[in-house]
C-alpha positions as semicolon CSV with decimal commas, in nm:
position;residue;x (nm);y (nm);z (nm)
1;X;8,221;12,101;7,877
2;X;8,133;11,929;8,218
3;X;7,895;12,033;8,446
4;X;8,054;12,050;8,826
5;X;7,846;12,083;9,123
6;X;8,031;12,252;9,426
7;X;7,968;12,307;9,817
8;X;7,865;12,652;9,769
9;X;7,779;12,944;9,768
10;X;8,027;13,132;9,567
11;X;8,384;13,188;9,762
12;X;8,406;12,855;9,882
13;X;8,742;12,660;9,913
14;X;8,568;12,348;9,750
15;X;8,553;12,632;9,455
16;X;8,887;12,663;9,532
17;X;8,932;12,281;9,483
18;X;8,664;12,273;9,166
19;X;8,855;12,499;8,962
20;X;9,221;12,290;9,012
21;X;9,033;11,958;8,949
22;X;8,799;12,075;8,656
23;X;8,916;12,395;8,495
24;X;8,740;12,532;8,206
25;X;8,425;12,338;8,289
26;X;8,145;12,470;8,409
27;X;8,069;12,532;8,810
28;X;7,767;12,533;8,985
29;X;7,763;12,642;9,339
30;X;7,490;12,433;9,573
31;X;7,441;12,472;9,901
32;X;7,549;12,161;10,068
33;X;7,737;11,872;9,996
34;X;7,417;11,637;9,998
35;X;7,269;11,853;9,732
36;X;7,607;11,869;9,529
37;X;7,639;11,444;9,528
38;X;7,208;11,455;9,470
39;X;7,317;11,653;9,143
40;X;7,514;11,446;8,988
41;X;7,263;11,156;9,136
42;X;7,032;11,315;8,948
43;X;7,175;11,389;8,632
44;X;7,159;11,752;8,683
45;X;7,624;11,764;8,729
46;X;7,812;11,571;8,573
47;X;8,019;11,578;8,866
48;X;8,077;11,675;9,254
49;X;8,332;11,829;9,423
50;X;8,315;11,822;9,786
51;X;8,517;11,779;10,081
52;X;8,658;11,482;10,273
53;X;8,880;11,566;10,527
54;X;9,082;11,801;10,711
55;X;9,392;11,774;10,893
56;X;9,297;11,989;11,158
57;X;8,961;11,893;11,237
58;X;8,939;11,572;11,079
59;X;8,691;11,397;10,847
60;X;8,379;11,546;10,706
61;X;8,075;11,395;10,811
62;X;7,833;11,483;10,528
63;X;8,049;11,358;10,303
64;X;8,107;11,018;10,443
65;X;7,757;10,959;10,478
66;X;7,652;11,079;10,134
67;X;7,901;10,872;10,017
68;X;7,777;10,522;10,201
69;X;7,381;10,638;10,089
70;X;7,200;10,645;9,801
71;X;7,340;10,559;9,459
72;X;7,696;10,490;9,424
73;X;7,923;10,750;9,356
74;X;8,311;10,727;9,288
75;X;8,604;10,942;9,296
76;X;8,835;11,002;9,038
77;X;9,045;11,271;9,158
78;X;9,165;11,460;9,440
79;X;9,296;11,769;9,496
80;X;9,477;11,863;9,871
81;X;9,474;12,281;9,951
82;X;9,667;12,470;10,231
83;X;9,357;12,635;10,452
84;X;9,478;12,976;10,518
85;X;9,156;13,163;10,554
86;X;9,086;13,574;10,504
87;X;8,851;13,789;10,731
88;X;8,628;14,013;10,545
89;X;8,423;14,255;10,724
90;X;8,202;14,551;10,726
91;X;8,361;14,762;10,946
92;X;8,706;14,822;11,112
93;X;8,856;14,561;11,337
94;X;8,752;14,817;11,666
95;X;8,341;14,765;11,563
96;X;8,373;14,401;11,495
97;X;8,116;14,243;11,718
98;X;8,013;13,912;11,552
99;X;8,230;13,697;11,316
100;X;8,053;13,388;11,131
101;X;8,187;13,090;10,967
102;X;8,155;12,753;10,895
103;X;8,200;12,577;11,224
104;X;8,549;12,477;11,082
105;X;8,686;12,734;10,988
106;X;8,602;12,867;11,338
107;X;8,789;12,620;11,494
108;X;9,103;12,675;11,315
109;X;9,134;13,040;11,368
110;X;9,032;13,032;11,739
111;X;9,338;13,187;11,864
112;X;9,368;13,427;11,605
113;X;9,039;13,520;11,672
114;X;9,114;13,530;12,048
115;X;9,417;13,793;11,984
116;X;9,280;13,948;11,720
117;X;8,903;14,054;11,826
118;X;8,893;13,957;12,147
119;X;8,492;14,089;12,211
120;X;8,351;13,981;11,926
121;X;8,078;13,675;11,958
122;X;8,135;13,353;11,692
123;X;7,860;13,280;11,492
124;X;7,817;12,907;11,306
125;X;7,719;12,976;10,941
126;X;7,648;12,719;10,693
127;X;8,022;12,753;10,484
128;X;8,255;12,996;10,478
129;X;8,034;13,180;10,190
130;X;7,741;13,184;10,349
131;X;7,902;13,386;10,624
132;X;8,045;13,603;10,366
133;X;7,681;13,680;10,183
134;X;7,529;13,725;10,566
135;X;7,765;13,982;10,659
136;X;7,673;14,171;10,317
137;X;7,327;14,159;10,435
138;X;7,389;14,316;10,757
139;X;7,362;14,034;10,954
140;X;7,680;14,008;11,109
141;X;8,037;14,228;11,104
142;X;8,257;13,974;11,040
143;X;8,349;13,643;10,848
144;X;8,611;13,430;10,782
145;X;8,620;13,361;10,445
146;X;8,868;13,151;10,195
147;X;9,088;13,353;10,017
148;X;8,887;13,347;9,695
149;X;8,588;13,510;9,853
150;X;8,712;13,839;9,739
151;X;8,675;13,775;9,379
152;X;8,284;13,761;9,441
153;X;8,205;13,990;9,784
154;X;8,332;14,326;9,789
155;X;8,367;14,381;10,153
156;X;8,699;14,477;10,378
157;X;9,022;14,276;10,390
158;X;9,095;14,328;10,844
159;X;9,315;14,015;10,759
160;X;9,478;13,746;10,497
161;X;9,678;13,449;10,514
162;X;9,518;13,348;10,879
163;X;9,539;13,028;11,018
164;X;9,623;12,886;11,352
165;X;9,818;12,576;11,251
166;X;10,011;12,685;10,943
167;X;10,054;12,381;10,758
168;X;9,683;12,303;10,756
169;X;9,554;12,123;10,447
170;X;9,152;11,939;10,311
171;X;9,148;11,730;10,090
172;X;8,852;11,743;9,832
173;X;8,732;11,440;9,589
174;X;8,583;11,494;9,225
175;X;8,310;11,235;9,212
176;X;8,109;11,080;8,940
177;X;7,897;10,803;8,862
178;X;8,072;10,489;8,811
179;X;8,269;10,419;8,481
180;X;8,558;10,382;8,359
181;X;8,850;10,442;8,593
182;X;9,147;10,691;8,620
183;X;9,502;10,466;8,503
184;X;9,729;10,356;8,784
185;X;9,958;10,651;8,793
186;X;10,186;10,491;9,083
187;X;10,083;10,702;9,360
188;X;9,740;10,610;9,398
189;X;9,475;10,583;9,645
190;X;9,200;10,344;9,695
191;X;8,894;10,386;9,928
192;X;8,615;10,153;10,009
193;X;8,340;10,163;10,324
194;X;8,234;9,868;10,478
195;X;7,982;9,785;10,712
196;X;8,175;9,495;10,973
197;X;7,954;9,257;11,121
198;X;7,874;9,339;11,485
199;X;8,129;9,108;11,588
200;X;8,467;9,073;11,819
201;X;8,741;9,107;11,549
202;X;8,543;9,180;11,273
203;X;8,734;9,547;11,198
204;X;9,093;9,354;11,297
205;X;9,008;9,089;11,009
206;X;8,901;9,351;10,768
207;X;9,272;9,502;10,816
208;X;9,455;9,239;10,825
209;X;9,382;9,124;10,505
210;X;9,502;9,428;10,412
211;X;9,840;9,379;10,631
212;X;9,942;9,056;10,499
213;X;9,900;9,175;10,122
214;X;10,136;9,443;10,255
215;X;9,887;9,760;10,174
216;X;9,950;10,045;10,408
217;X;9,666;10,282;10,538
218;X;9,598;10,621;10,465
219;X;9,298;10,682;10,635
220;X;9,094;10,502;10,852
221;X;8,711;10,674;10,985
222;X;8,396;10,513;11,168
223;X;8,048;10,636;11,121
224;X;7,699;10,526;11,306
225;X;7,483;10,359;11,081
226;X;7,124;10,533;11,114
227;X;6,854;10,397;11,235
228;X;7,118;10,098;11,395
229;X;7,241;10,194;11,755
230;X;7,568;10,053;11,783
231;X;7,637;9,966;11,426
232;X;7,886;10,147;11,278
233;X;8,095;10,199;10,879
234;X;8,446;10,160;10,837
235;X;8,584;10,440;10,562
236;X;8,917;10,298;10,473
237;X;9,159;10,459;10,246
238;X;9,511;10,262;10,142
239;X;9,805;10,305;9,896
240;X;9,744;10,155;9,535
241;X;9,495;10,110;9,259
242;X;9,210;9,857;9,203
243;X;9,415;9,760;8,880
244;X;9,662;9,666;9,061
245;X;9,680;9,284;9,128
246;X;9,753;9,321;9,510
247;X;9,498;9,557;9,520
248;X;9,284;9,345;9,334
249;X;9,325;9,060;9,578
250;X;9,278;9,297;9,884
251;X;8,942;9,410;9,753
252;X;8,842;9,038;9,712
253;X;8,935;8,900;10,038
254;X;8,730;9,190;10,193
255;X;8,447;9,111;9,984
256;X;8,460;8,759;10,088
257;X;8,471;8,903;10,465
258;X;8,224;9,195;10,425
259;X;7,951;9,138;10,169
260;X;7,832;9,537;10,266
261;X;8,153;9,665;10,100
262;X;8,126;9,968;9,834
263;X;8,426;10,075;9,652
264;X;8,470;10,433;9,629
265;X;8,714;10,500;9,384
266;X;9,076;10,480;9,273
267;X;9,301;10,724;9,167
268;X;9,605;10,950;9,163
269;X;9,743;11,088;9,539
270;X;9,728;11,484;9,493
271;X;10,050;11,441;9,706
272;X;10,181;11,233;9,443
273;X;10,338;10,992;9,763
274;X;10,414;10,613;9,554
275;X;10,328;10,341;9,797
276;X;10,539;10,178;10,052
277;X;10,579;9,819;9,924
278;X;10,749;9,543;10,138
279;X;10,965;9,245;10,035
280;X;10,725;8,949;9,908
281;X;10,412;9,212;9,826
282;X;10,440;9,362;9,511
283;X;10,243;9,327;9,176
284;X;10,498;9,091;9,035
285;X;10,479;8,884;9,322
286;X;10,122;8,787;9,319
287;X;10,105;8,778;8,950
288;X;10,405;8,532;8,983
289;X;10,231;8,344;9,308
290;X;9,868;8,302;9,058
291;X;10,090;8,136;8,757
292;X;10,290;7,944;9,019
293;X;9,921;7,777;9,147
294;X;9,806;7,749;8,750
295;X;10,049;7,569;8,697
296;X;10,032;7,334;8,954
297;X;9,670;7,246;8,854
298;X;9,755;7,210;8,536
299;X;9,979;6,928;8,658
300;X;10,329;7,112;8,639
301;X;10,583;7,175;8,869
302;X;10,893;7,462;8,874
């Protein structure tokens, strides 16, 4: 049995996530995503799961950055869950004053919140958990919760199923050291980060390596660079796997471009999307463009 650090506390939806990417192992709740990647880092988790990204409120910052620092770390599986979030609480709706969360979670209830407890001051917790322990001290009436908190707080249900963009969705990444890879399933997803020279063009040549091999984006995110003021990383996600021979070529252009590049992982699309692939750039056509050049230098012509 594996040993899975989580964004905690308890009640989390990256314990959500955990359980759908890892079940049966064993879970172990920290609280913050730097400590979860540190774990497994360290040898104390076999494995992280944290998240990356939201479609509501976009990437997620401590992740990127633990990602790009320290030891390198590599995903091997996502998983992608509708955020429809619960409101636990103390006291009736009428007596809420204060509501806590993680700041988004806030952010995608806001108009609930607006219609639904109108007085009632918003409080930034550390997750959604942490909000959910707080009000069981006392500390606040409120929080907004994933739906799983009420396995492990027994406070009120005011509300369930709450969300102000309905088809919200995170996506959360299983990491582990680096090893052996996940087989191309054929609706995969490769991701890299890349530090581009402080340069005119250097991001457009980064990408367009990527364009003429015919790889289409998923994601695309910049982050500062500490301690260098106007230097910035480049998380890119695109369609395929590193075993791939397009994919394969991709990676080494960009390594020719970008000697700061670190491959984060390869593996299977929790949306199970198969990659768009136009005329001229598929695996059969670079295998068949690499024999083609063989066996010119081996003196032959077809």
């Amino acid at each position: 049995m594996s040993r899975i650090a989580y964004f905690g506390p308890r009640g989390t939806f990256t314990e959500q996530a955990a359980r759908e990417l890892a079940p049966g192992d064993d879970l172990m709740p920290v609280e913050t995503i730097w400590a979860a990647l540190a774990a497994v880092r360290k040898g104390e988790a076999d494995a992280a799961c944290v998240p990356v990204e939201n479609s509501v409120e976009g990437p997620v910052a401590a992740t990127l950055d633990g990602l790009a620092e320290e030891a390198p770390l590599v995903a091997v599986a996502e998983a992608l869950l509708p955020v429809h979030f619960t409101v636990l609480a103390r006291r009736d709706a009428d007596q809420v004053r204060t509501v806590a969360s993680h700041p988004h979670a806030l952010a995608q209830v806001r108009h609930w919140l607006e219609r639904n407890l109108p007085g009632a001051e918003h409080v930034v917790a550390s997750s959604t958990a942490a909000a959910a322990v707080a009000v069981q001290r006392g500390e606040y009436d409120a929080a907004v919760t994933a739906p799983v908190a009420v396995e492990h707080y027994p406070l009120r249900v005011l509300a369930a199923g709450v969300a102000d963009v309905p088809d919200a969705r995170t996506r959360f990444l299983l990491l582990r050291p680096p090893g052996p890879l996940p087989e191309p399933s054929g609706a995969d997803r490769t991701s890299i980060v890349a530090a581009a020279a402080n340069r005119t063009g250097a991001l457009a040549e980064l990408l367009t390596e990527l364009a003429m091999r015919g790889i289409n984006l998923t994601r695309l995110d910049a982050r500062p660079i500490k301690g260098n003021f106007g230097l910035y990383r480049f998380f890119i996600d695109f369609e395929g796997h590193v075993a791939e021979p397009r994919i394969g070529d991709a990676l080494a252009a960009l390594r020719r471009r970008c000697n700061n590049v670190r491959f984060l992982g390869s593996h299977r699309r929790a949306d199970e999307v198969a990659p768009t692939i136009g005329t001229g750039a598929g695996n059969e056509d670079f295998v068949k463009a690499v024999d083609w050049v063989a066996a010119v230098r081996r003196g032959e012509q077809a």
